[in-house]
Tab-separated table of C-alpha atoms in Angstrom:
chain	number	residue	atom	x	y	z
A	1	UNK	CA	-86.008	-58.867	-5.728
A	2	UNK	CA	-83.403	-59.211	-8.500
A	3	UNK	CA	-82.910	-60.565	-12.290
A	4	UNK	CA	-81.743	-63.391	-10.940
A	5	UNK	CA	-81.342	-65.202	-13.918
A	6	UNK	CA	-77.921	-63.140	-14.288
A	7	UNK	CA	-76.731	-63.890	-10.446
A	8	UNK	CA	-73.375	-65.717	-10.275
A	9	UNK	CA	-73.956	-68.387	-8.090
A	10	UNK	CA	-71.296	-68.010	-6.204
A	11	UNK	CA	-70.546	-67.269	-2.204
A	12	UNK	CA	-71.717	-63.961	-1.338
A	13	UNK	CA	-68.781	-62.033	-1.287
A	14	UNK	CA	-68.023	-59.650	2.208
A	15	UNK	CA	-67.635	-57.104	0.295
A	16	UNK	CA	-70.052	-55.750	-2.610
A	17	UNK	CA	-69.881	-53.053	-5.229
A	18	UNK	CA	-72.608	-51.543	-6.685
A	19	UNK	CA	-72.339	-49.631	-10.011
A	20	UNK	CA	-75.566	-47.674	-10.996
A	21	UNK	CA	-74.579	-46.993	-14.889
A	22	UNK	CA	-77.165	-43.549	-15.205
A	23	UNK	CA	-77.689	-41.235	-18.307
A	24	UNK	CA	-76.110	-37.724	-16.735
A	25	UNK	CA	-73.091	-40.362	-14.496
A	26	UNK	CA	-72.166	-43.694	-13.148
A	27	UNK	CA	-71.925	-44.300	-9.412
A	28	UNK	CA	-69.708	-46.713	-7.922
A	29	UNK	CA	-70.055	-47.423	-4.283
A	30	UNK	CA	-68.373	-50.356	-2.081
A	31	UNK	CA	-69.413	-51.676	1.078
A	32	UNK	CA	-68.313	-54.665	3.579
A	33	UNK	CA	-70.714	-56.316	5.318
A	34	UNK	CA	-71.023	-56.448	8.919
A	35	UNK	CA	-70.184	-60.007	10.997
A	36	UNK	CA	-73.297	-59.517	12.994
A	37	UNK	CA	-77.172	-58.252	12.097
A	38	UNK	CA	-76.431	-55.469	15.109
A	39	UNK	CA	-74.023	-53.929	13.611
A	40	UNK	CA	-74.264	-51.706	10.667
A	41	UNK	CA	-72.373	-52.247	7.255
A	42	UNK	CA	-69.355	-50.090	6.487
A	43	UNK	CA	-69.059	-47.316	3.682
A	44	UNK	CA	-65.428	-48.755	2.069
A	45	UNK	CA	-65.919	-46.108	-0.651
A	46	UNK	CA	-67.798	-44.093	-3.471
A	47	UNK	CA	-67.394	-41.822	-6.308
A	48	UNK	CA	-69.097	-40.446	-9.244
A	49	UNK	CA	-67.971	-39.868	-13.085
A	50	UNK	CA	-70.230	-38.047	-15.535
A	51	UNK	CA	-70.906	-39.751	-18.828
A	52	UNK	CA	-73.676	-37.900	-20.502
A	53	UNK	CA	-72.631	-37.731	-24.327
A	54	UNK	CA	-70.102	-40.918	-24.132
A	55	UNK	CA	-70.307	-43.847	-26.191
A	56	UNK	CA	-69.943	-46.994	-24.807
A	57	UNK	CA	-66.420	-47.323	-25.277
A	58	UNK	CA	-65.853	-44.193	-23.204
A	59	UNK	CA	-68.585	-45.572	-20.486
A	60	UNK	CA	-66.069	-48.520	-20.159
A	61	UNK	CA	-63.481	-46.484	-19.515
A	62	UNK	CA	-64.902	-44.453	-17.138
A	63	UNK	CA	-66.362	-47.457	-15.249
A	64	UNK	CA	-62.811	-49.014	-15.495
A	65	UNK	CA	-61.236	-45.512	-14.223
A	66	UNK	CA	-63.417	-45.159	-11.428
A	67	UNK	CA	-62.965	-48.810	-9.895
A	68	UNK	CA	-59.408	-48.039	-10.090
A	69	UNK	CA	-59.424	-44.641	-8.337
A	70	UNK	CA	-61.986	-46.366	-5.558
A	71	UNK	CA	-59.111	-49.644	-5.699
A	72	UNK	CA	-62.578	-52.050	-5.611
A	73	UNK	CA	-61.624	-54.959	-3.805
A	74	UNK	CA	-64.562	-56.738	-5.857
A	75	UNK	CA	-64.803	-57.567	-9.764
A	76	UNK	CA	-67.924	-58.677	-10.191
A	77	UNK	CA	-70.493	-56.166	-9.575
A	78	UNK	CA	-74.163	-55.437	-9.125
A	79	UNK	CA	-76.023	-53.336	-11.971
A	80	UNK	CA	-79.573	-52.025	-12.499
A	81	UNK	CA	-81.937	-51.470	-15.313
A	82	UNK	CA	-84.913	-49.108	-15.706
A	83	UNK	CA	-86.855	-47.468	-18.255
A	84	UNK	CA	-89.325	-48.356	-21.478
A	85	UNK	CA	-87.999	-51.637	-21.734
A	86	UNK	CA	-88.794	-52.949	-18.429
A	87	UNK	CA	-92.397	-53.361	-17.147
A	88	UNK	CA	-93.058	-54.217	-13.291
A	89	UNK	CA	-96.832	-55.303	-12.423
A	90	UNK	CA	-98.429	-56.560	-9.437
A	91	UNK	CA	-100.717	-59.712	-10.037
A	92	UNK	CA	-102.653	-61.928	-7.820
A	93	UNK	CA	-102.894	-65.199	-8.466
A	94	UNK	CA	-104.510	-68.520	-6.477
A	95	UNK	CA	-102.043	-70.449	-4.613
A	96	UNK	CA	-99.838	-73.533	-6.465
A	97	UNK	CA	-96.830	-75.400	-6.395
A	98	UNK	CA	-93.849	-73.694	-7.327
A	99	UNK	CA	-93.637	-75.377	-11.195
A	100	UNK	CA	-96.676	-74.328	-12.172
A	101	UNK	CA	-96.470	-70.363	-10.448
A	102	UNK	CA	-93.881	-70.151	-13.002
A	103	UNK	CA	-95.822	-71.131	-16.063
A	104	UNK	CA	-98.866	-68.975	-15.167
A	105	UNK	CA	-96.814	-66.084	-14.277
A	106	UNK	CA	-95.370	-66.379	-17.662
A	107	UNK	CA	-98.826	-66.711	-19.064
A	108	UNK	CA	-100.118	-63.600	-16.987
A	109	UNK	CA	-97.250	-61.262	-18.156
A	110	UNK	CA	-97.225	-61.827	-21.544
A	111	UNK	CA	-101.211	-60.453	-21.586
A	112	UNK	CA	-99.467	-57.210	-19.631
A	113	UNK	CA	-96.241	-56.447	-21.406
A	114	UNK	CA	-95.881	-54.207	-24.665
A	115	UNK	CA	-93.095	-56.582	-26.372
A	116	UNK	CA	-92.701	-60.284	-27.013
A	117	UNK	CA	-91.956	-62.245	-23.989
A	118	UNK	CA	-89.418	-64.168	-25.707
A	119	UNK	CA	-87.343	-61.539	-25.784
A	120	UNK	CA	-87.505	-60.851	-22.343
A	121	UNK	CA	-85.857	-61.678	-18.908
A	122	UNK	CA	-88.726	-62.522	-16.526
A	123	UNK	CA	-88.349	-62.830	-12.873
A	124	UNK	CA	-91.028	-62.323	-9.761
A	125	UNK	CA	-91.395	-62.983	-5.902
A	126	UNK	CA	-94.040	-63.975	-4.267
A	127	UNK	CA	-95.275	-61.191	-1.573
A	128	UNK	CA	-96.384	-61.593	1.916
A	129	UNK	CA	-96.251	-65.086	3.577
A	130	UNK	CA	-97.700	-67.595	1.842
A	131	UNK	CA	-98.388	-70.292	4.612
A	132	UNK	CA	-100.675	-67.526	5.993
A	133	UNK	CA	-102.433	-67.019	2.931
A	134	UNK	CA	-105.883	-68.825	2.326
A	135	UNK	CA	-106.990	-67.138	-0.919
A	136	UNK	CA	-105.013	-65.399	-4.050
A	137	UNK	CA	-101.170	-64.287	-3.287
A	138	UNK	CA	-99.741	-61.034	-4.590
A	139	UNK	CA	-96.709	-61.663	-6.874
A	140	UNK	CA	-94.368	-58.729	-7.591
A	141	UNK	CA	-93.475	-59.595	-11.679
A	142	UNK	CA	-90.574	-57.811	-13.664
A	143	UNK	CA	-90.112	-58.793	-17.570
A	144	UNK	CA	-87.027	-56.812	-19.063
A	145	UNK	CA	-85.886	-57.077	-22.910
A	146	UNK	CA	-82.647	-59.359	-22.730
A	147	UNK	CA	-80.911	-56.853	-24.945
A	148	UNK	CA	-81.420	-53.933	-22.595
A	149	UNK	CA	-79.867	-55.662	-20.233
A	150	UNK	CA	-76.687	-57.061	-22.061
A	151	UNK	CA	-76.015	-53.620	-23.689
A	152	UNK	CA	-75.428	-52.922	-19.440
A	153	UNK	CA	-73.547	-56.247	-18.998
A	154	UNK	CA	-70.922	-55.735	-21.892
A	155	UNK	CA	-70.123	-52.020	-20.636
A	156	UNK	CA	-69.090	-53.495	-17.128
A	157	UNK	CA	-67.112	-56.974	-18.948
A	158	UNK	CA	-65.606	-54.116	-21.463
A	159	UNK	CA	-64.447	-52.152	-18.457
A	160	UNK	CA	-62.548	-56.179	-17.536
A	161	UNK	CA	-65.584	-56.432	-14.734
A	162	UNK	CA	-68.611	-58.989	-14.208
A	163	UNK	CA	-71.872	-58.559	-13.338
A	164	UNK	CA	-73.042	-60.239	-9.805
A	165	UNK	CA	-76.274	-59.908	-10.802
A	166	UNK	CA	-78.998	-57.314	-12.312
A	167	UNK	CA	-81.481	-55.592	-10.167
A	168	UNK	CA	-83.993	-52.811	-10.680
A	169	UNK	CA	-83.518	-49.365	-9.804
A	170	UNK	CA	-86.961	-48.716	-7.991
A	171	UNK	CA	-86.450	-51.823	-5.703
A	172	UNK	CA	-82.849	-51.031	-4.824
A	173	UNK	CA	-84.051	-47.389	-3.946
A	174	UNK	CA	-86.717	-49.363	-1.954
A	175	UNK	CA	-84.407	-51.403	-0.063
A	176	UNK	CA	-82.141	-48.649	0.766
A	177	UNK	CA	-84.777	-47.002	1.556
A	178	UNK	CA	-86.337	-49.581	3.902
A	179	UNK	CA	-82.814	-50.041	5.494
A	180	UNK	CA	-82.506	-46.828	6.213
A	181	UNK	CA	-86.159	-46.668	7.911
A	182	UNK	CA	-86.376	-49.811	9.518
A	183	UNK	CA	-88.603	-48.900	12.014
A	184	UNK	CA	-91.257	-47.314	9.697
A	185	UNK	CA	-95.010	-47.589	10.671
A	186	UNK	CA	-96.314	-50.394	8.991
A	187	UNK	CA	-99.913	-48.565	8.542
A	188	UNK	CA	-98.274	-46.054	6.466
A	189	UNK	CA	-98.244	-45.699	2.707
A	190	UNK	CA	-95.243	-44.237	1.710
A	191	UNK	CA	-94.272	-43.051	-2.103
A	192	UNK	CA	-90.316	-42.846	-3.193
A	193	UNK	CA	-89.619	-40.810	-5.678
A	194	UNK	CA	-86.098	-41.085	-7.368
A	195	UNK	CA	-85.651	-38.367	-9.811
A	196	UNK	CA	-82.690	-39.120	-12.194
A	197	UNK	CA	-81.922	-37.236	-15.257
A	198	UNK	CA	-83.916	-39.135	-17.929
A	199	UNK	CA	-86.372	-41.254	-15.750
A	200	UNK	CA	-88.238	-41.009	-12.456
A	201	UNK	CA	-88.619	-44.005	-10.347
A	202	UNK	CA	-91.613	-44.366	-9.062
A	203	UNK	CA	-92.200	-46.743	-5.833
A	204	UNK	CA	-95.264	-47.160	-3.595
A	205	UNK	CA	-94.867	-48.930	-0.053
A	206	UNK	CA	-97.838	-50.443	1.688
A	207	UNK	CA	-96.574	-52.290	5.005
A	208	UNK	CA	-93.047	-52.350	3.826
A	209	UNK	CA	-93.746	-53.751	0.893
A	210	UNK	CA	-94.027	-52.623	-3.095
A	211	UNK	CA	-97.404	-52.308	-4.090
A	212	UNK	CA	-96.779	-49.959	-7.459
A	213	UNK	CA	-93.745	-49.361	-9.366
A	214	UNK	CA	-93.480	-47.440	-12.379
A	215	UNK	CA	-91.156	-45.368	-14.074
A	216	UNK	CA	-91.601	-41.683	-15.533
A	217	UNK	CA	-89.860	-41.105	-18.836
A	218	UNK	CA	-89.205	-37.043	-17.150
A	219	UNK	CA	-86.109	-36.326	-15.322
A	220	UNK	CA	-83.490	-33.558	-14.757
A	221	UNK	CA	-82.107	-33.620	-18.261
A	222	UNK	CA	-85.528	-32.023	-19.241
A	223	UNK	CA	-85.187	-29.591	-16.918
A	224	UNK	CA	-82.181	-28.918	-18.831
A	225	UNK	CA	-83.290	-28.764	-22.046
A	226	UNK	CA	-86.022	-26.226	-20.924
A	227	UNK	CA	-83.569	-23.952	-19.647
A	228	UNK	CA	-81.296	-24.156	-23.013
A	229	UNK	CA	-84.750	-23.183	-24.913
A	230	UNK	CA	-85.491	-20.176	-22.815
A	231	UNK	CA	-81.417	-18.854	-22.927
A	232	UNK	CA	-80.188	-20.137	-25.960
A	233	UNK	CA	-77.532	-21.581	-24.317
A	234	UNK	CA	-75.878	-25.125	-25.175
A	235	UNK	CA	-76.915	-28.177	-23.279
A	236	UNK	CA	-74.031	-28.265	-21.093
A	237	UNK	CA	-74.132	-24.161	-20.572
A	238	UNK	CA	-77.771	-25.249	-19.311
A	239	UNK	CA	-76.708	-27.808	-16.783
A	240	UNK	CA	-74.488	-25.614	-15.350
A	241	UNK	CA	-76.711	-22.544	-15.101
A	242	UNK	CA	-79.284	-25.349	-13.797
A	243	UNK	CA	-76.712	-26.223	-10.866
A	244	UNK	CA	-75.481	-22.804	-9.764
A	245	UNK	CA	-78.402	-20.413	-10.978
A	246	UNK	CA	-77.215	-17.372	-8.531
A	247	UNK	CA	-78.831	-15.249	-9.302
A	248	UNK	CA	-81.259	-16.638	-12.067
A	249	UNK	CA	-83.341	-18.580	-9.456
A	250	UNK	CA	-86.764	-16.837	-10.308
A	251	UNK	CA	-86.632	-17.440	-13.435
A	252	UNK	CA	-85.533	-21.166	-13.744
A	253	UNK	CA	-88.221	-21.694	-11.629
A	254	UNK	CA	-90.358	-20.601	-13.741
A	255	UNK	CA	-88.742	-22.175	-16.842
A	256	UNK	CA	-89.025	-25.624	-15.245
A	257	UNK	CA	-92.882	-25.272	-13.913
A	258	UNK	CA	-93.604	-26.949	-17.179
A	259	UNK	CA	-91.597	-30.006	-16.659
A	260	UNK	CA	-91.833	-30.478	-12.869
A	261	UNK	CA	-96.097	-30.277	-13.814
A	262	UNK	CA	-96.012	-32.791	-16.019
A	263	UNK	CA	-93.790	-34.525	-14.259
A	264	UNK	CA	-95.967	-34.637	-10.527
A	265	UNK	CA	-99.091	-34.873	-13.287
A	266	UNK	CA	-98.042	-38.455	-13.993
A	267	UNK	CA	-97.286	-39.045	-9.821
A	268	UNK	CA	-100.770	-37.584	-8.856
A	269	UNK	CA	-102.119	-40.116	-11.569
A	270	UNK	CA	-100.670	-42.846	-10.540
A	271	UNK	CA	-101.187	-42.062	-6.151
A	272	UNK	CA	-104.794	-41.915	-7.891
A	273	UNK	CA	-104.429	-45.476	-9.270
A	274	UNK	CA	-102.999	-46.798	-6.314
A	275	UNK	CA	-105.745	-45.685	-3.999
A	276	UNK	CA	-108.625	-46.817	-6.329
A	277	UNK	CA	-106.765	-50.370	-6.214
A	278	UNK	CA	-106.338	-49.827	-2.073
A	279	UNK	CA	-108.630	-47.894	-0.758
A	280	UNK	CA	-105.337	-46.132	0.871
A	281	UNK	CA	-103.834	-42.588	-0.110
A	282	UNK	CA	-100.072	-41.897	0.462
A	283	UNK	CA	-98.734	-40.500	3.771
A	284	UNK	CA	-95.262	-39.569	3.313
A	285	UNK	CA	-93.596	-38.667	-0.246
A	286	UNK	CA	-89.539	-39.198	-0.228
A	287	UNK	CA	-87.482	-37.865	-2.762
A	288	UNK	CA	-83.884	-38.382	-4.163
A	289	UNK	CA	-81.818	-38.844	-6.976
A	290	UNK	CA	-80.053	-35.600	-8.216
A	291	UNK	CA	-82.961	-34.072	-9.402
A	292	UNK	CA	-84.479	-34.142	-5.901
A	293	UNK	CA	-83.048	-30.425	-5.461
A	294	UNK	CA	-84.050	-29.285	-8.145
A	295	UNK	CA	-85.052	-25.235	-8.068
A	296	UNK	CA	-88.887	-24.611	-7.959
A	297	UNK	CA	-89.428	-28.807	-6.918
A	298	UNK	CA	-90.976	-27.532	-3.535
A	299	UNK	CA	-93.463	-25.341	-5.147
A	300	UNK	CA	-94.460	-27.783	-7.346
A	301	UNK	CA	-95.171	-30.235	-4.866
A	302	UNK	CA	-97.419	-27.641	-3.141
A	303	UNK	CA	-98.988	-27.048	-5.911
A	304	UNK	CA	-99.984	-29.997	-7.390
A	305	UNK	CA	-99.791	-33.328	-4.769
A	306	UNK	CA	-100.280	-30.202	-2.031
A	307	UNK	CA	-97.684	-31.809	0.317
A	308	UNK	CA	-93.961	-31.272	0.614
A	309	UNK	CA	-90.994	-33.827	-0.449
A	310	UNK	CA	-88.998	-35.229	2.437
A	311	UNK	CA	-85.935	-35.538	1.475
A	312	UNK	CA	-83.318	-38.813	3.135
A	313	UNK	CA	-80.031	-40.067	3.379
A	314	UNK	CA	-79.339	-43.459	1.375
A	315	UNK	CA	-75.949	-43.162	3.621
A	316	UNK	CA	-77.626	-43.328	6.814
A	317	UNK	CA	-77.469	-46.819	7.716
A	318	UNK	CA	-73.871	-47.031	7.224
A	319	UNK	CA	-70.686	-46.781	8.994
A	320	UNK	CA	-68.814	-44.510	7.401
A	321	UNK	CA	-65.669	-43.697	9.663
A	322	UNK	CA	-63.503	-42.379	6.842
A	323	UNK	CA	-65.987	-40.230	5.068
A	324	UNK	CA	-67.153	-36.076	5.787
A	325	UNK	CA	-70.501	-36.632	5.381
A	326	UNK	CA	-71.398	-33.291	5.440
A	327	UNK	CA	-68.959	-31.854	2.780
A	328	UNK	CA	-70.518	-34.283	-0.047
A	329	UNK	CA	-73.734	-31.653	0.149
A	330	UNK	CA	-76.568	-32.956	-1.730
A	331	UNK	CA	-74.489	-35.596	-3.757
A	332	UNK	CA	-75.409	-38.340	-1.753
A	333	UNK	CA	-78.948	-38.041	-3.331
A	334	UNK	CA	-77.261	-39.709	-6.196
A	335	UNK	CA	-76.692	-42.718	-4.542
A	336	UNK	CA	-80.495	-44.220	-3.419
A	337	UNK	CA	-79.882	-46.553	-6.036
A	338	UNK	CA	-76.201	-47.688	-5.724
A	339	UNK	CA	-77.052	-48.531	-2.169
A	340	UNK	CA	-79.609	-50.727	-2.314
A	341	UNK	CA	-77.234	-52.531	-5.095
A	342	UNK	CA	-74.585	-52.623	-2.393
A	343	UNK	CA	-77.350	-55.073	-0.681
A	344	UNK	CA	-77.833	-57.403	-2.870
């Protein structure tokens, strides 16, 4: 599922480049497509520019920079929102033609979302197979404020880009997810946790499919700012001690028990929801984003959800001939979201 109100209709492009435009760094990743569905797409190329702190004329240039360094053979690409100003709900809703599915879903929203639905973007998809269904169908429904979205879209056309189209960073971690794992048991219940630095993405998979979304408004840059209270140090002084603690692992550990608490807090709240809705707990837990390693994350896991995070590879499905997989470390955790762009 996409904005697709902001798709180019246009032939889908062999090639696709996904830019996931984050609050610590943008991501840039391009793939080609395979000719058949047995073979696997092929990882063109990547990287990874830090913007926390820019304004958006700087953002621009960094977006412009790093298409140039990659040499993007694409210049339209696919973006992502998240965040306060986007609100995903499941709804069920009888069965009707097409026309009118759109006026009640517009009806059913506005009772849901915080902000005028004028000034949103509203797009859904209709779960499951409808044919099959005799009663109510499930309808996955996103409503995003339109100027959340365009302040996204003019960083890209400043950097001399377009936007494809505009997807949403807890189904394109799905997706990669699911492409990654296409074999998964179908009984299972499976949560996706993608832990950026100033949101969590939240996803819940019943059969394959989204059944909760939600995003967190905790992420690594809190973390950070924990660690600057406790030391003194600047924000950036943090981040660094936060990446290569040596030997102050103990106690950022214990300076970020706070934040990872509340943060798996909100989680345990909303696996709650999800099974009172169901009748199903969660299985399996997957993490990633860059604050998926973060120092004490384990623990807190234990803790509180008393399981432990599995952590994946949003590479995995790829070809990637010309890459060292294994010298990018944990920085392909970044990338959950890019790749399931790199989809669309």
């Amino acid at each position: 599922m996409a904005l697709e109100i902001f798709r180019r209709f246009q032939p889908k492009p062999k090639n696709r480049v996904a830019l996931d435009i984050g609050a610590h760094s943008i991501k840039m990743l391009e793939i080609s497509l395979a000719s058949s569905p047995s073979e696997k797409p092929t990882l063109v190329s990547f990287g990874l520019k830090k913007i926390q702190g820019l304004p958006a004329e700087a953002v621009s240039a960094s977006i412009k920079n790093l298409a140039e360094e990659l040499k993007v053979s694409a210049k339209d690409f696919t973006i992502s929102i998240s965040g306060p100003s986007l609100t995903v709900r499941l709804v069920s809703m009888p069965r009707m033609a097409l026309d009118e599915l759109k006026s009640a879903v517009k009806y059913e929203t506005e009772k849901l979302i915080p902000f005028d639905i004028n000034e949103c973007i509203l797009d859904f998809q209709v779960l499951g197979d409808v044919a099959k269904t005799r009663g109510n169908v499930e309808i996955l429904v996103a409503a995003v404020k339109k100027e959340s979205v365009m302040q996204k879209v003019k960083l890209v056309e400043n950097a001399g880009f377009g936007v494809r189209c505009v997807d949403v960073d807890s189904f394109a971690v799905s997706n990669a997810f699911l492409a990654n794992f296409p074999h998964i048991d179908q009984a299972k219940t499976v949560a996706i946790l993608n832990i950026g630095a100033s949101f969590t993405n939240l996803s819940i998979l019943r059969g394959g499919q989204l059944s909760v979304v939600r995003d967190i408004a905790i992420g690594g840059n809190d973390l950070t700012t924990a660690i600057s209270k406790k030391t003194g140090l600047s924000f950036q002084e943090s981040e660094e001690l936060k990446m290569t603690p040596k030997e102050k692992v103990r106690e950022i550990t214990d300076w970020g028990r706070p934040v990872l608490g509340s943060l798996l807090d909100e989680v345990k709240l909303s696996f709650g929801y999800h099974e009172n809705q169901s009748g199903r707990g969660i299985d399996e837990i997957y993490v990633s984003g860059g604050g998926s390693e973060s120092i004490g994350l384990d623990e807190a896991f234990a803790d509180i959800l008393e399981s432990k995070p599995q952590r994946w590879d949003p590479f995995k499905f790829l070809n990637t001939p010309d890459v060292d997989m294994d010298a990018l470390g944990s920085l392909k955790n970044s990338f959950s979201v890019a790749t399931g762009l790199a989809l669309r």
